[in-house]
């Protein structure tokens, strides 16, 4: 589709995909709907009045056998750092419920077949974060992460990871860093705020030998709330799918594609973002980027490059209209929405 103008008047309330929270109203104000090469994938849609969140991940974490975490294993509730560290590092399947605030003294290893989920809105991790390393089938959900002296969540050498409905802020380094040949990851319904280097994908420019053919990640329904950069910042991964996210007053840039990565930026809402997309940042060489159907309010131009080099998305999904993403995501992202 070509570039068209959109206004609030006369806008029809769209059907939401089954994964989307009930709308609280369409975003008002003039904007521009931009993109090329419209794509429509099939999915089950329900009227906007029906509120639902995913019980399993949309996107890449649904492939490669799926991501179920600790389902079918032992369920435990933890209230201390020692309990969390113990159960997260054990072998076997566990659903680990975090009740209250836990201060970690180091990055805590998470092994395969684990679900770590907050109780209500009470689950909170401070001090350090979680390290998903050499693992498969991990879910991190409904937790507040703040004040980590390293990353909030680090994923490396791991596959089938779902990071969903968390509140992340004020880490020393990244909030969700995914690197070193990790693959089949979905990052959804998270609220990111009060942070600079938000979501890194790809360790370094010289790590192509590990990362090429990997780093396939879906970012969907995340709220980047006044953060600075890396939403995400991508190296090597192709395709990386960034759709239906809300960028609220991001101060540097939205999405960066570098190191010949292939990123599809689809139906996002960019609100006062000077550079919604860039194809080079830091010392990294250019990446490739395809865009379609993004909604721009007070924002700059969506930059694309070599759209034909971005691999096709290999899963079915249903994307909502970009103009309604602000309402959906601000109502639904963060903690206290799932159990």
Coordinates of C-alpha atoms in Angstrom, one line a residue:
X1 CA 0.0 0.0 0.0
X2 CA 1.2 3.6 -0.6
X3 CA 1.3 6.4 2.0
X4 CA -2.1 7.8 3.0
X5 CA -3.3 10.3 5.5
X6 CA -5.4 9.2 8.5
X7 CA -7.7 11.3 10.7
X8 CA -9.7 10.5 13.8
X9 CA -13.0 11.5 12.2
X10 CA -14.9 8.8 10.5
X11 CA -12.5 6.1 11.5
X12 CA -14.1 2.7 11.8
X13 CA -13.4 0.7 14.9
X14 CA -11.4 -2.3 13.6
X15 CA -11.7 -5.9 14.7
X16 CA -9.0 -6.8 17.1
X17 CA -7.0 -10.0 16.7
X18 CA -7.8 -12.6 19.3
X19 CA -4.7 -11.7 21.2
X20 CA -5.5 -8.1 21.9
X21 CA -7.0 -6.4 25.0
X22 CA -10.4 -4.8 24.7
X23 CA -10.1 -1.3 23.3
X24 CA -10.6 1.7 25.6
X25 CA -11.2 4.0 22.6
X26 CA -9.4 4.9 19.4
X27 CA -6.5 7.3 19.7
X28 CA -7.5 10.8 18.7
X29 CA -5.5 13.3 16.6
X30 CA -4.2 13.5 13.1
X31 CA -1.6 11.0 11.9
X32 CA -0.1 9.5 8.8
X33 CA -0.4 5.8 7.9
X34 CA 2.7 4.8 6.1
X35 CA 4.3 1.8 4.5
X36 CA 4.8 -0.2 1.4
X37 CA 4.1 -3.8 0.3
X38 CA 0.9 -4.5 2.4
X39 CA 0.7 -8.0 3.9
X40 CA -2.3 -9.7 5.4
X41 CA -1.9 -12.9 7.2
X42 CA -4.8 -14.9 8.5
X43 CA -5.8 -15.3 12.1
X44 CA -8.9 -15.7 14.3
X45 CA -10.4 -12.3 15.0
X46 CA -13.0 -11.4 17.7
X47 CA -14.9 -8.2 18.2
X48 CA -13.1 -5.4 20.2
X49 CA -15.4 -6.0 23.2
X50 CA -13.8 -9.3 24.0
X51 CA -10.7 -9.0 26.1
X52 CA -8.1 -11.7 26.0
X53 CA -4.4 -12.2 26.2
X54 CA -2.3 -15.0 24.8
X55 CA -2.0 -18.2 26.8
X56 CA 0.8 -19.1 24.5
X57 CA 3.1 -16.9 22.5
X58 CA 2.4 -15.3 19.1
X59 CA 5.3 -15.4 16.7
X60 CA 8.7 -17.0 16.7
X61 CA 8.3 -18.6 20.2
X62 CA 5.4 -20.6 18.9
X63 CA 7.6 -22.4 16.4
X64 CA 10.3 -25.0 16.9
X65 CA 8.0 -27.1 19.1
X66 CA 6.5 -24.2 20.9
X67 CA 7.2 -22.6 24.3
X68 CA 5.3 -23.9 27.3
X69 CA 7.8 -23.2 30.1
X70 CA 7.2 -25.2 33.2
X71 CA 3.8 -26.4 32.3
X72 CA 3.1 -29.9 33.6
X73 CA 5.8 -29.6 36.2
X74 CA 5.8 -28.7 39.9
X75 CA 4.4 -25.3 40.9
X76 CA 6.2 -23.4 43.8
X77 CA 5.8 -20.0 45.3
X78 CA 9.0 -18.1 46.2
X79 CA 9.5 -15.1 48.4
X80 CA 13.3 -14.9 48.8
X81 CA 16.4 -14.7 46.6
X82 CA 17.6 -18.1 47.8
X83 CA 14.4 -19.8 46.8
X84 CA 14.2 -18.2 43.4
X85 CA 17.8 -19.0 42.7
X86 CA 17.4 -22.6 43.8
X87 CA 14.3 -23.4 41.7
X88 CA 15.3 -21.4 38.6
X89 CA 18.5 -23.4 38.4
X90 CA 17.1 -26.9 39.0
X91 CA 16.7 -29.4 36.3
X92 CA 13.1 -30.4 35.4
X93 CA 9.9 -28.4 34.8
X94 CA 8.8 -25.8 37.3
X95 CA 6.3 -23.0 37.5
X96 CA 7.9 -20.5 39.8
X97 CA 5.5 -17.9 41.3
X98 CA 7.2 -14.8 42.6
X99 CA 5.2 -13.2 45.5
X100 CA 6.7 -9.9 46.7
X101 CA 9.9 -8.1 46.1
X102 CA 13.1 -10.1 45.7
X103 CA 16.5 -8.5 45.7
X104 CA 19.1 -10.6 43.8
X105 CA 22.9 -10.3 44.5
X106 CA 23.9 -11.5 41.1
X107 CA 22.5 -12.5 37.7
X108 CA 20.3 -15.6 38.4
X109 CA 20.6 -18.5 36.0
X110 CA 17.4 -19.9 34.5
X111 CA 17.5 -23.4 33.1
X112 CA 15.2 -25.1 30.6
X113 CA 11.5 -25.8 31.1
X114 CA 10.8 -23.0 33.6
X115 CA 8.0 -20.5 34.0
X116 CA 8.8 -17.6 36.3
X117 CA 5.7 -15.5 36.8
X118 CA 4.6 -12.8 39.3
X119 CA 1.6 -13.2 41.6
X120 CA -0.9 -10.4 40.8
X121 CA 1.1 -7.2 40.5
X122 CA 3.3 -8.1 43.5
X123 CA 6.2 -10.0 41.8
X124 CA 9.3 -7.7 41.7
X125 CA 13.0 -8.4 41.0
X126 CA 15.6 -5.8 42.0
X127 CA 19.4 -5.8 42.4
X128 CA 20.2 -8.0 39.4
X129 CA 18.2 -9.8 36.8
X130 CA 17.6 -13.2 35.2
X131 CA 20.1 -14.9 32.9
X132 CA 18.6 -17.4 30.5
X133 CA 21.7 -19.1 29.2
X134 CA 22.0 -22.5 27.3
X135 CA 18.4 -23.1 28.0
X136 CA 15.2 -24.0 26.0
X137 CA 11.6 -23.5 26.8
X138 CA 11.5 -20.6 29.2
X139 CA 8.7 -18.1 30.1
X140 CA 9.2 -14.9 32.1
X141 CA 5.9 -13.2 32.7
X142 CA 4.1 -10.6 34.9
X143 CA 7.2 -9.4 36.8
X144 CA 8.5 -5.9 37.6
X145 CA 12.3 -5.6 37.0
X146 CA 14.0 -2.4 38.2
X147 CA 17.4 -1.4 39.4
X148 CA 19.5 -4.3 38.0
X149 CA 23.2 -3.7 38.2
X150 CA 23.5 -5.6 34.9
X151 CA 20.7 -6.6 32.5
X152 CA 17.2 -7.0 33.6
X153 CA 16.8 -10.1 31.4
X154 CA 19.6 -11.6 29.4
X155 CA 19.1 -14.4 26.9
X156 CA 22.0 -16.1 25.3
X157 CA 22.6 -19.5 23.6
X158 CA 18.9 -20.2 24.2
X159 CA 15.8 -21.1 22.2
X160 CA 12.1 -20.9 22.7
X161 CA 11.8 -18.0 25.2
X162 CA 8.7 -16.0 25.8
X163 CA 9.1 -12.6 27.7
X164 CA 5.6 -11.3 28.3
X165 CA 3.7 -8.7 30.3
X166 CA 6.6 -7.4 32.4
X167 CA 7.4 -3.9 33.6
X168 CA 11.1 -3.1 33.0
X169 CA 13.1 0.0 34.0
X170 CA 16.4 1.4 35.3
X171 CA 18.9 -1.4 34.6
X172 CA 22.6 -0.7 34.3
X173 CA 22.8 -2.3 30.9
X174 CA 19.9 -3.7 28.8
X175 CA 16.3 -4.4 29.8
X176 CA 15.9 -7.4 27.4
X177 CA 19.1 -8.4 25.7
X178 CA 18.9 -11.3 23.3
X179 CA 22.2 -12.5 21.8
X180 CA 24.7 -15.3 21.0
X181 CA 22.8 -17.5 18.6
X182 CA 19.5 -17.4 20.6
X183 CA 16.5 -18.1 18.5
X184 CA 12.7 -18.5 18.4
X185 CA 11.9 -15.7 21.0
X186 CA 8.8 -13.6 21.5
X187 CA 8.8 -10.4 23.4
X188 CA 5.2 -9.2 24.0
X189 CA 3.0 -6.8 26.1
X190 CA 6.0 -5.4 28.1
X191 CA 6.2 -1.9 29.4
X192 CA 9.7 -0.4 29.0
X193 CA 10.4 3.0 30.7
X194 CA 13.0 5.1 32.4
X195 CA 15.9 3.6 30.4
X196 CA 18.4 4.2 27.7
X197 CA 19.7 1.0 25.9
X198 CA 16.4 -0.8 25.9
X199 CA 16.3 -4.0 23.8
X200 CA 19.5 -5.3 22.1
X201 CA 19.3 -8.1 19.6
X202 CA 22.7 -9.4 18.6
X203 CA 25.8 -9.3 20.7
X204 CA 28.4 -7.4 18.6
X205 CA 29.3 -6.6 15.0
X206 CA 32.0 -9.4 15.0
X207 CA 29.7 -12.2 16.2
X208 CA 28.2 -13.1 12.9
X209 CA 29.7 -16.6 13.0
X210 CA 27.4 -17.5 15.9
X211 CA 24.4 -15.3 15.0
X212 CA 23.8 -15.7 11.3
X213 CA 20.8 -17.9 10.8
X214 CA 19.6 -17.2 14.3
X215 CA 18.2 -14.3 16.3
X216 CA 14.7 -14.7 15.0
X217 CA 12.5 -12.7 17.4
X218 CA 9.0 -11.3 17.4
X219 CA 8.4 -8.0 19.2
X220 CA 4.6 -7.4 19.6
X221 CA 2.3 -5.1 21.7
X222 CA 5.2 -3.6 23.7
X223 CA 5.0 -0.1 25.1
X224 CA 8.2 1.9 24.8
X225 CA 7.4 4.7 27.2
X226 CA 9.8 7.6 26.9
X227 CA 12.9 5.3 26.5
X228 CA 15.9 6.4 24.4
X229 CA 17.1 3.8 21.9
X230 CA 17.2 0.1 20.9
X231 CA 13.5 -0.8 20.4
X232 CA 15.1 -3.1 19.3
X233 CA 18.6 -2.6 17.9
X234 CA 19.2 -5.6 15.6
X235 CA 22.3 -7.3 14.2
X236 CA 22.2 -10.3 11.8
X237 CA 18.7 -11.7 12.6
X238 CA 16.5 -12.2 9.5
X239 CA 13.6 -12.0 9.8
X240 CA 12.9 -10.0 12.9
X241 CA 9.3 -9.0 13.2
X242 CA 8.4 -5.8 15.0
X243 CA 4.6 -5.2 14.9
X244 CA 1.8 -3.5 16.8
X245 CA 4.1 -1.8 19.3
X246 CA 3.5 1.7 20.7
X247 CA 6.5 4.1 20.7
X248 CA 5.6 7.0 23.1
X249 CA 8.0 9.9 22.8
X250 CA 11.1 7.8 22.2
X251 CA 14.0 10.3 22.3
X252 CA 16.6 8.9 19.9
X253 CA 15.3 6.3 17.5
X254 CA 12.8 3.5 17.4
X255 CA 14.0 0.4 15.5
X256 CA 17.5 0.0 14.2
X257 CA 18.5 -2.6 11.6
X258 CA 22.3 -3.2 11.2
X259 CA 24.9 -5.8 10.2
X260 CA 22.8 -6.9 7.2
X261 CA 19.8 -7.9 9.4
X262 CA 16.3 -8.2 8.0
X263 CA 13.7 -6.4 10.0
X264 CA 10.0 -6.1 9.2
X265 CA 8.4 -3.1 11.0
X266 CA 4.7 -3.4 10.6
X267 CA 1.6 -1.5 11.9
X268 CA 3.3 0.2 14.9
X269 CA 2.2 3.5 16.4
X270 CA 5.1 6.1 16.5
X271 CA 4.1 9.1 18.7
X272 CA 6.5 12.0 18.5
X273 CA 9.5 9.9 17.5
X274 CA 12.0 11.9 15.4
X275 CA 13.5 8.7 13.8
X276 CA 11.1 5.8 13.8
X277 CA 13.5 3.6 12.1
X278 CA 17.2 3.8 11.2
X279 CA 19.4 1.4 9.1
X280 CA 22.7 2.3 10.8
X281 CA 23.8 3.2 14.3
X282 CA 27.1 3.3 16.2
X283 CA 29.9 1.7 14.2
X284 CA 27.7 -1.1 12.8
X285 CA 27.2 -1.5 9.0
X286 CA 23.8 -1.0 7.4
X287 CA 21.0 -3.4 7.8
X288 CA 17.8 -4.1 5.8
X289 CA 14.4 -2.9 6.7
X290 CA 10.9 -3.3 5.3
X291 CA 7.9 -1.3 6.6
X292 CA 4.2 -1.5 6.2
X293 CA 1.2 0.3 7.7
X294 CA 2.9 2.2 10.5
X295 CA 1.0 5.2 12.1
X296 CA 3.0 8.4 12.6
X297 CA 1.9 11.2 14.9
X298 CA 4.4 14.1 15.1
X299 CA 7.1 11.8 14.0
X300 CA 9.8 11.6 11.3
X301 CA 10.1 9.4 8.3
X302 CA 10.2 5.6 8.4
X303 CA 13.5 4.7 6.7
X304 CA 13.7 1.5 4.7
X305 CA 16.5 -0.3 2.8
X306 CA 16.5 -3.4 0.6
X307 CA 13.0 -4.5 1.6
X308 CA 13.2 -7.6 -0.7
X309 CA 16.1 -8.8 1.4
X310 CA 13.9 -9.2 4.5
X311 CA 12.8 -12.8 4.7
X312 CA 9.1 -13.6 4.8
X313 CA 7.4 -14.1 8.2
X314 CA 7.0 -17.9 8.6
X315 CA 4.0 -18.0 11.0
X316 CA 0.4 -16.9 10.8
X317 CA -0.7 -13.9 12.8
X318 CA -3.3 -11.2 12.8
X319 CA -2.2 -7.6 13.2
X320 CA -4.5 -4.8 14.4
X321 CA -4.7 -1.5 12.6
X322 CA -1.8 0.7 13.6
X323 CA -4.0 3.6 14.5
X324 CA -5.6 1.6 17.4
X325 CA -2.3 0.3 18.8
X326 CA -1.8 3.2 21.3
X327 CA -5.1 2.4 23.0
X328 CA -4.6 -1.4 23.1
X329 CA -1.0 -1.3 24.3
X330 CA -1.3 1.4 27.0
X331 CA -4.3 -0.5 28.4
X332 CA -2.8 -3.9 28.2
X333 CA 1.0 -3.8 28.6
X334 CA 2.8 -4.4 31.9
X335 CA 2.0 -6.3 35.1
X336 CA -1.3 -7.2 36.8
X337 CA -3.0 -8.2 33.5
X338 CA -2.4 -12.0 33.5
X339 CA -2.1 -14.7 36.1

